[in-house]
Short mmCIF file of C-alpha atoms and ligand atoms in Angstrom, two decimals:
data_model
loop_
_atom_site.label_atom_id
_atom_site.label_comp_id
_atom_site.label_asym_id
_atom_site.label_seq_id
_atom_site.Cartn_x
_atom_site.Cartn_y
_atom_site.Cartn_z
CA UNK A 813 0.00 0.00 0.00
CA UNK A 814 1.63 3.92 -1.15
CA UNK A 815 -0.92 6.71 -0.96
CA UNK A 816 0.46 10.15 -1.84
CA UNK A 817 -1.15 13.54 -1.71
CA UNK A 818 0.43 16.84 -2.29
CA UNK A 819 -0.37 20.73 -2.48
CA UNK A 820 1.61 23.45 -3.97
CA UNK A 821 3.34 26.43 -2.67
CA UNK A 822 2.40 30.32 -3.19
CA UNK A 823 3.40 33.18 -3.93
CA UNK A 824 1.18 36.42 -2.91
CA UNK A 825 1.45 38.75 -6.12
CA UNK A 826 -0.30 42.04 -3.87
CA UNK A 827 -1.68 43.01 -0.82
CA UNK A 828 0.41 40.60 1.82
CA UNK A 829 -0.31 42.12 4.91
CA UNK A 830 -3.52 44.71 4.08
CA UNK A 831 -5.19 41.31 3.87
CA UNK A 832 -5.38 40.94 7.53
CA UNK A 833 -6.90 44.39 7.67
CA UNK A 834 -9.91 43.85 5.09
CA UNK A 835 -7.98 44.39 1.99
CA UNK A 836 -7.89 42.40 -0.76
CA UNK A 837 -4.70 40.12 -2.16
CA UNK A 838 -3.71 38.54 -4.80
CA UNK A 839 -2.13 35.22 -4.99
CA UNK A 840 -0.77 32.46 -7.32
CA UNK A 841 -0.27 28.86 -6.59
CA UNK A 842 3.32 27.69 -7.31
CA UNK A 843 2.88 24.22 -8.82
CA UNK A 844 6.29 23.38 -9.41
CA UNK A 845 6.91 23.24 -5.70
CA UNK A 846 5.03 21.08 -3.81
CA UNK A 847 4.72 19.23 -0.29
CA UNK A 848 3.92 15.68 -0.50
CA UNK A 849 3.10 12.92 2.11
CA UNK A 850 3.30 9.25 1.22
CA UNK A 851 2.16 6.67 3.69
CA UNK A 852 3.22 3.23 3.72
CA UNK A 853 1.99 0.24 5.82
CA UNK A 854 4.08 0.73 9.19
CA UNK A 855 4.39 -1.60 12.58
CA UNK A 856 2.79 1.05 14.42
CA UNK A 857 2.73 5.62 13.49
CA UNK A 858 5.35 6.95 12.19
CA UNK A 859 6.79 10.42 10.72
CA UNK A 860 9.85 10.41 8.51
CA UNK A 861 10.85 14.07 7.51
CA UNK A 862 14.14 13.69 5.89
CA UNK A 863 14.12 17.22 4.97
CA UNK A 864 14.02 18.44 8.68
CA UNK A 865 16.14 15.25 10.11
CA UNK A 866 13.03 14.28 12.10
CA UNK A 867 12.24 10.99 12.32
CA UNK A 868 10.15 9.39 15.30
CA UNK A 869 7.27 7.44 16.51
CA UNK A 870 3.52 8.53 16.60
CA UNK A 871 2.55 6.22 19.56
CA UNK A 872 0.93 8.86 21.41
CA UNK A 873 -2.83 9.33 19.34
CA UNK A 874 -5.61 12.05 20.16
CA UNK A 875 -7.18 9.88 22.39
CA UNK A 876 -4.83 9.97 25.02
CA UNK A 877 -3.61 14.08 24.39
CA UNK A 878 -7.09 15.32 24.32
CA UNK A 879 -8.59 17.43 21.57
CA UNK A 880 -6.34 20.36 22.66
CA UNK A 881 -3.04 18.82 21.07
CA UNK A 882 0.15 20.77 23.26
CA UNK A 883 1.58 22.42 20.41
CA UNK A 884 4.24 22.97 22.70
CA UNK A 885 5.59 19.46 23.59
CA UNK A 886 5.10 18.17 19.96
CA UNK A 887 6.86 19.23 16.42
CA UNK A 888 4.57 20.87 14.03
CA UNK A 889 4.37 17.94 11.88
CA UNK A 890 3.07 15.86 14.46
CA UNK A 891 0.59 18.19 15.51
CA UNK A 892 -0.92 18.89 11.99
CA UNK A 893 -0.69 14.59 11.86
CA UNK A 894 -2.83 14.35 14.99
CA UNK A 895 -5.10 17.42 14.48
CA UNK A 896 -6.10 15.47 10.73
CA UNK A 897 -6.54 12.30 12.78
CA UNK A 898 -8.81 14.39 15.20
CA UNK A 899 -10.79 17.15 12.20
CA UNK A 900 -11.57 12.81 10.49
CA UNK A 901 -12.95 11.24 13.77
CA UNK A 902 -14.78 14.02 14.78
CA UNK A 903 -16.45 15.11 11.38
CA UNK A 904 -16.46 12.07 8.97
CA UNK A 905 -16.62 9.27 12.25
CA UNK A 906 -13.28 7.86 11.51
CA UNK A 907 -10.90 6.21 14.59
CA UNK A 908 -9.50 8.07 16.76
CA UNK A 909 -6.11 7.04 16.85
CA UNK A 910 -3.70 7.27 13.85
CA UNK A 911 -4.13 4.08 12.07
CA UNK A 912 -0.09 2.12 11.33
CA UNK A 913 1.26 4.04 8.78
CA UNK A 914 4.63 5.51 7.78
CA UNK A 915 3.96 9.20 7.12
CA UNK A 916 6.66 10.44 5.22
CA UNK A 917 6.84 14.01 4.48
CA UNK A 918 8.85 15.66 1.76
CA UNK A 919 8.17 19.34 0.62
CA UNK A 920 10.20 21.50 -2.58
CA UNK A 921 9.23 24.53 -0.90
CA UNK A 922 11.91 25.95 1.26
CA UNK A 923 10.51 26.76 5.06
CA UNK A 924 10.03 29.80 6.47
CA UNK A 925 10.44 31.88 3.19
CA UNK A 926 6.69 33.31 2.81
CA UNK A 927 6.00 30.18 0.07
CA UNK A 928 3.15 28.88 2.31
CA UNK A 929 5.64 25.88 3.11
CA UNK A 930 3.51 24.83 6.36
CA UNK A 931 0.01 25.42 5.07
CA UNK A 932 0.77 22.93 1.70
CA UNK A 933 1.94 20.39 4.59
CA UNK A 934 -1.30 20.94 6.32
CA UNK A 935 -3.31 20.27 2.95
CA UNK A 936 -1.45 17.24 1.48
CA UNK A 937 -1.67 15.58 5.14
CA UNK A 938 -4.95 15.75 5.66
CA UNK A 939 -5.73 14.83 2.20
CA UNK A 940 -3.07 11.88 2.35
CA UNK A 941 -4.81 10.58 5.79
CA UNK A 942 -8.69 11.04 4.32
CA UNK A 943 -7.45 9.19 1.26
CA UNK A 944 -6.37 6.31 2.89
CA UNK A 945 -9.72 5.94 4.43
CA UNK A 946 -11.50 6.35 1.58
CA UNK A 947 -13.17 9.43 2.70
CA UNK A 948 -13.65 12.19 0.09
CA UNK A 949 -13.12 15.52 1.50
CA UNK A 950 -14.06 18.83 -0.52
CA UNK A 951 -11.67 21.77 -1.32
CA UNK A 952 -13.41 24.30 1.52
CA UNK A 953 -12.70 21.26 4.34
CA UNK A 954 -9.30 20.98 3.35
CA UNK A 955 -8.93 24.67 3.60
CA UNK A 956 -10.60 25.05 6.46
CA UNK A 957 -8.50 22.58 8.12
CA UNK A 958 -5.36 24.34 6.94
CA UNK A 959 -6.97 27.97 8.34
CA UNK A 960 -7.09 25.77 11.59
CA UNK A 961 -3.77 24.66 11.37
CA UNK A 962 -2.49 28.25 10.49
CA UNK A 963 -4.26 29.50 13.65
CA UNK A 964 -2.23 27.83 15.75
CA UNK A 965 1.14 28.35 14.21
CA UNK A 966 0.51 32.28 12.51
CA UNK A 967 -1.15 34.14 15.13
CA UNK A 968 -3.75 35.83 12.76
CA UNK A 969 -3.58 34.14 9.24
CA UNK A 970 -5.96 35.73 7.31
CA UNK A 971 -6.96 32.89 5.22
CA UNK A 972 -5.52 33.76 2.13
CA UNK A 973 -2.78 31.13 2.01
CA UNK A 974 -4.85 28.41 2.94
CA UNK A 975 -7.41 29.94 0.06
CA UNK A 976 -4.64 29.68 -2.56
CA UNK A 977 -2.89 25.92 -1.33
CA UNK A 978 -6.68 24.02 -1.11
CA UNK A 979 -7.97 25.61 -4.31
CA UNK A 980 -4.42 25.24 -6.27
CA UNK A 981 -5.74 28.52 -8.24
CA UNK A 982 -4.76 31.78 -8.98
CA UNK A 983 -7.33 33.94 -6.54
CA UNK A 984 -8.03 37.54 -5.33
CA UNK A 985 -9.13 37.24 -1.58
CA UNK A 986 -10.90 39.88 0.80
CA UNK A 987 -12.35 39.12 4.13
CA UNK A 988 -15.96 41.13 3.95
CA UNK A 989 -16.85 43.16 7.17
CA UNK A 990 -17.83 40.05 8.90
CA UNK A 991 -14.05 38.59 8.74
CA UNK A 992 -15.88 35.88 6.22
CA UNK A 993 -13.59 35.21 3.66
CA UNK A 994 -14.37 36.17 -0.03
CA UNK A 995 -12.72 34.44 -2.55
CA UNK A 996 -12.58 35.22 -6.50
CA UNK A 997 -10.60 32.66 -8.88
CA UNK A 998 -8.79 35.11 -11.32
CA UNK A 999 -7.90 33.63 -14.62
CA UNK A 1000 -3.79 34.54 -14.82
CA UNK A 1001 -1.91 34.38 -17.97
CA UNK A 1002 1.42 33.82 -18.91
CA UNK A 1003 3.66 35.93 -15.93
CA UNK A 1004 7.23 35.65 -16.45
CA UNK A 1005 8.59 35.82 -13.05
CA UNK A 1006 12.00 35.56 -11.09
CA UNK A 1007 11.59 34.63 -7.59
CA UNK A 1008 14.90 35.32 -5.44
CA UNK A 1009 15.18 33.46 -1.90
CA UNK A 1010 16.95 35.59 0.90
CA UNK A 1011 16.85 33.43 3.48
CA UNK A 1012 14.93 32.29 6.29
CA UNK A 1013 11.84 35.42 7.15
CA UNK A 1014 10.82 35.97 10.53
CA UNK A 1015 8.26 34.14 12.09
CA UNK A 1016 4.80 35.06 10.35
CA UNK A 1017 3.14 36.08 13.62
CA UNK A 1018 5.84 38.16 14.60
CA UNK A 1019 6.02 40.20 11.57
CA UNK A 1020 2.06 40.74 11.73
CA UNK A 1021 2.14 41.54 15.37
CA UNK A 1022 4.61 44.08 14.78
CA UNK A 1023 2.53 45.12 11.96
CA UNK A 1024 -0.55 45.40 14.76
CA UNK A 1025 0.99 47.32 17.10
CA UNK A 1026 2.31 49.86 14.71
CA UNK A 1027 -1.29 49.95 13.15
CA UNK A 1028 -2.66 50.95 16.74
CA UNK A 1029 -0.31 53.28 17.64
CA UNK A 1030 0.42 55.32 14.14
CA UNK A 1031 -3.00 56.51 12.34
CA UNK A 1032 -0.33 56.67 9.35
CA UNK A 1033 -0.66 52.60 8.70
CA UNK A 1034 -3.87 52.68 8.32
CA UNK A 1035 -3.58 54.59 5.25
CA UNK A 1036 -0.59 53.00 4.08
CA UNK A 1037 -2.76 49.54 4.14
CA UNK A 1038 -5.74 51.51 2.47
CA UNK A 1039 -3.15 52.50 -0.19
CA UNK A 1040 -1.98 48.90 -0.59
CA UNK A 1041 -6.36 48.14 -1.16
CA UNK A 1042 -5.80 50.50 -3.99
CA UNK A 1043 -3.17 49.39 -5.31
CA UNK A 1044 -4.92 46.06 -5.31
CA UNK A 1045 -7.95 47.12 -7.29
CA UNK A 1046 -5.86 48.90 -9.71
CA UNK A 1047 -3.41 45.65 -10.26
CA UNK A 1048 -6.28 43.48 -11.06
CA UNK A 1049 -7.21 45.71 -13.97
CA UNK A 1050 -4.08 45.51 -15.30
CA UNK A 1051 -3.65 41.54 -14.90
CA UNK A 1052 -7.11 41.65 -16.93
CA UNK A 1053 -5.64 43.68 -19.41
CA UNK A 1054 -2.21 41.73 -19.73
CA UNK A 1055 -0.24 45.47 -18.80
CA UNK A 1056 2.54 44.16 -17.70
CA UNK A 1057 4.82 47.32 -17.31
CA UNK A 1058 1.65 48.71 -15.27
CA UNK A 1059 1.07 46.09 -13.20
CA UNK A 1060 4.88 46.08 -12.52
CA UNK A 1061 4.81 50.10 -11.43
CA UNK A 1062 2.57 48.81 -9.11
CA UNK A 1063 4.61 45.86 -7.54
CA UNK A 1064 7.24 48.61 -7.22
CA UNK A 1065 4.65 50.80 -4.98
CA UNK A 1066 3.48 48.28 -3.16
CA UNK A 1067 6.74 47.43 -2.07
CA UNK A 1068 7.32 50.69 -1.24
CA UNK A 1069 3.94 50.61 1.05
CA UNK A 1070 5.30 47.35 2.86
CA UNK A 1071 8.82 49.35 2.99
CA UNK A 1072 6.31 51.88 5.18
CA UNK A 1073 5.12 48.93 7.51
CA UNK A 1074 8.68 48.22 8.18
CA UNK A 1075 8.61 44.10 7.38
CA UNK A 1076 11.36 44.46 4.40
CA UNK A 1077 14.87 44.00 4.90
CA UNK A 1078 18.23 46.17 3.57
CA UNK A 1079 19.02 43.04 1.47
CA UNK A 1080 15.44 42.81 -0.18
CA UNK A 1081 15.19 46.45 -1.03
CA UNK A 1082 18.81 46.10 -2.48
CA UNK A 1083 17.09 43.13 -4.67
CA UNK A 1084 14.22 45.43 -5.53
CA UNK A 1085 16.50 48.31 -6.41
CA UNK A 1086 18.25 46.21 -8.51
CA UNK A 1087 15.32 45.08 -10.52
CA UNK A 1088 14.13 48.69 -10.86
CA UNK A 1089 17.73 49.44 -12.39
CA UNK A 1090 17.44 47.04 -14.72
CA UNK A 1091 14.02 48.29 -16.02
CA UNK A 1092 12.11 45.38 -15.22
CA UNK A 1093 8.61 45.70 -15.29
CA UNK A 1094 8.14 45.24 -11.60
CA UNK A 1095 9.19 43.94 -8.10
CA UNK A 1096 8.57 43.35 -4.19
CA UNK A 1097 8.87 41.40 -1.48
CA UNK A 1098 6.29 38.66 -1.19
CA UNK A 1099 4.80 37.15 1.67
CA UNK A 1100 4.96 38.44 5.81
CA UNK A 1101 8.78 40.23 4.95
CA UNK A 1102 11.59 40.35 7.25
CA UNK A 1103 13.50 37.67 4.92
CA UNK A 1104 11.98 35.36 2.77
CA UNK A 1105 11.39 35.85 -0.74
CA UNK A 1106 11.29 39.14 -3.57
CA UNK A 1107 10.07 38.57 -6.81
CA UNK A 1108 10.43 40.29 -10.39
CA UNK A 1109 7.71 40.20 -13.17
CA UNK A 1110 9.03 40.82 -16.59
CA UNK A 1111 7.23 42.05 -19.84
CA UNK A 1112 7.49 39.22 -21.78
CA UNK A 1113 6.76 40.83 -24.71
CA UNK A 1114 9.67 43.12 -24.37
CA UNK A 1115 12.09 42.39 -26.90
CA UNK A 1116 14.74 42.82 -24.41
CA UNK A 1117 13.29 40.35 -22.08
CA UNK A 1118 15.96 37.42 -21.97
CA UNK A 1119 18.68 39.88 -21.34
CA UNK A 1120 16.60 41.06 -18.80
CA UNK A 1121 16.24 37.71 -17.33
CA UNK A 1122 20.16 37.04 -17.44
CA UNK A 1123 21.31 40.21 -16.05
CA UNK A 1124 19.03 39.77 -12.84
CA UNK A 1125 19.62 36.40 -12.31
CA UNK A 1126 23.45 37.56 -12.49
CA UNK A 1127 22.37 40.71 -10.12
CA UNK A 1128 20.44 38.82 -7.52
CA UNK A 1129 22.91 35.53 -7.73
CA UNK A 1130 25.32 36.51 -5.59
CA UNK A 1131 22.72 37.82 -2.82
CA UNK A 1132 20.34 35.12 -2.45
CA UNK A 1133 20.37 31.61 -1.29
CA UNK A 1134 18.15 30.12 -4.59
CA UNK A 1135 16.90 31.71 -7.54
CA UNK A 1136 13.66 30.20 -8.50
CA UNK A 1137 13.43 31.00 -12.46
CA UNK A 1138 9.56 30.90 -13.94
CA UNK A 1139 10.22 33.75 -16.42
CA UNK A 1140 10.08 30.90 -19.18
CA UNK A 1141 7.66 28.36 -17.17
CA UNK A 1142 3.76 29.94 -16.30
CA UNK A 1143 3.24 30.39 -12.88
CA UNK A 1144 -0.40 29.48 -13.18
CA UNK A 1145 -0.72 27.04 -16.41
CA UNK A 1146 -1.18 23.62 -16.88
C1 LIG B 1884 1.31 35.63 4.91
O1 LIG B 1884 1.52 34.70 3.87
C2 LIG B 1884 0.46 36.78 4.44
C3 LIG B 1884 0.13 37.81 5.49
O2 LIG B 1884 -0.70 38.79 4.87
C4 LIG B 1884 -0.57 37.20 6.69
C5 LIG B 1884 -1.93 36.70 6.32
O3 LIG B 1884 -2.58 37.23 5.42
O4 LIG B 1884 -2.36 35.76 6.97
C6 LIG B 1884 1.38 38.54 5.99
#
């Protein structure tokens, strides 16, 4: 017996941050990177993460933690394990305990980089574990489990990456005055992107928590988020339209409004500069900032384009730990 499930990684185009306030975002699945768990027939539970050197036993099942899992004494990876045990028992009437596999976790999208690393984990698990039982589980469960999941380890996710993994679409998301969120599948063309790796970010909830508590103090954020709704609006006119160099004016000015919320870093503005230099279309950071990941969109029907592409691979080379090239590739086809 080898089941396998797997979910992609992201990458938020706009509005990273302004999300949380009401604002809408836009976001692309990354396909070509993806978390996947394969379970095997196993004496008794079992996680293998090569990736993260973690290998151990799952002896200890819901049952005897309790519904309220210590995320404390656990790894993550257990906890999103026993927490998909505990979201099948509970709303599909499956056991309790983890049945004897081998869960073996593998993911192509680097941790802690704003890529949604942790959230695809959460989806492919719990799809892995409900496939195994035969148990068919629809796109909004799967997200909704992931939202869970994100609770737990991002403070105050506002949905949007767990939006993007489950569905595996391209999607504009806004939570409406409620806090319900309101999702809109965009249909993305062709986007030549560069996507350069920095390093490891801050922790999510730390960056948005910083994010809070300049929001309450400085009446200023407020309108720098507002701007970033604009901004928003005005990018998904020019995705519709396929304006590339205007859509990448305003990647430039959002990055400038996340610049203002203070979660960008010397070395990604250097990136960002660079890109600007170059007269590419567009950059920014992407995802909760402080570290992580920058990304540059090129007009691909500039007939400079490939020595665009060269000289900012050569620019941002040196700087960042991996270059993740998708100006030939789409970042939404297939
Ligand atoms: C994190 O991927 C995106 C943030 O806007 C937080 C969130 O929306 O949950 C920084």
């Amino acid at each position: 017996m080898r089941i396998s499930a797997s979910a992609p990684g992201k990458l938020i185009l706009m509005g990273e941050h302004a999300v949380v306030y009401g604002e809408p975002g836009l976001v692309l699945p990354l396909r070509q990177l993806r978390a996947v768990v394969t379970l095997t027939a196993a004496p008794q539970p079992r996680l293998e993460a090569p990736d993260l050197n973690l290998f151990t036993d799952l002896s200890t099942g819901i049952a005897a933690m309790g519904p309220d899992v210590s995320t404390q004494s656990l790894h993550p990876l257990e906890v999103t394990l026993l927490k998909a045990q505990h979201h099948l028992h509970t709303h599909h009437n499956l056991p309790q305990q983890l049945p004897n596999l081998c869960f073996h976790i593998r993911s192509d999208i680097p941790v802690k980089r704003g890529m949604g690393s942790g959230t695809a984990i959460s989806c492919a698990c719990i799809r892995a574990l409900a496939a195994y039982y035969h148990c068919r589980l629809n796109v909004a469960e799967v997200e909704a489990f992931a939202q869970a999941m994100d609770q737990i380890y991002h403070g105050r996710p506002s949905g949007i990456d767990a939006a993007v993994i489950a569905h595996e679409r391209a999607l504009r998301f806004q939570r409406d005055p409620k806090g319900a969120p309101v999702v809109r599948f965009l249909d993305v063309p062709h986007l030549a992107l560069l996507i350069g790796d920095t390093g490891p970010a801050a922790p999510t909830a730390d960056v948005v928590a910083h994010v809070a508590r300049r929001h309450a103090r400085d009446p200023r954020i407020a309108e720098v988020i507002q701007r970033m709704g604009a901004l928003v609006r005005s990018a998904e006119q020019a995705l519709r339209n396929q304006q590339w160099q205007v859509l990448g004016q305003l990647l430039f000015e959002n990055h400038q409004c996340l610049q203002a919320l203070e979660v960008s870093t010397p070395t990604l503005d250097h990136l960002i500069t660079q890109a600007e230099a170059l007269g590419v279309a567009g950059a920014k950071l992407s995802g909760a900032g402080q570290g992580g990941i920058c990304f540059a969109l090129f007009d691909a029907e500039n007939p400079n384009v490939d020595a665009q592409v060269k000289a900012l691979r050569q620019a941002w080379k040196p700087v960042c730990t991996q270059l993740y090239d998708f100006s030939a590739a789409l970042s939404d086809a297939d």
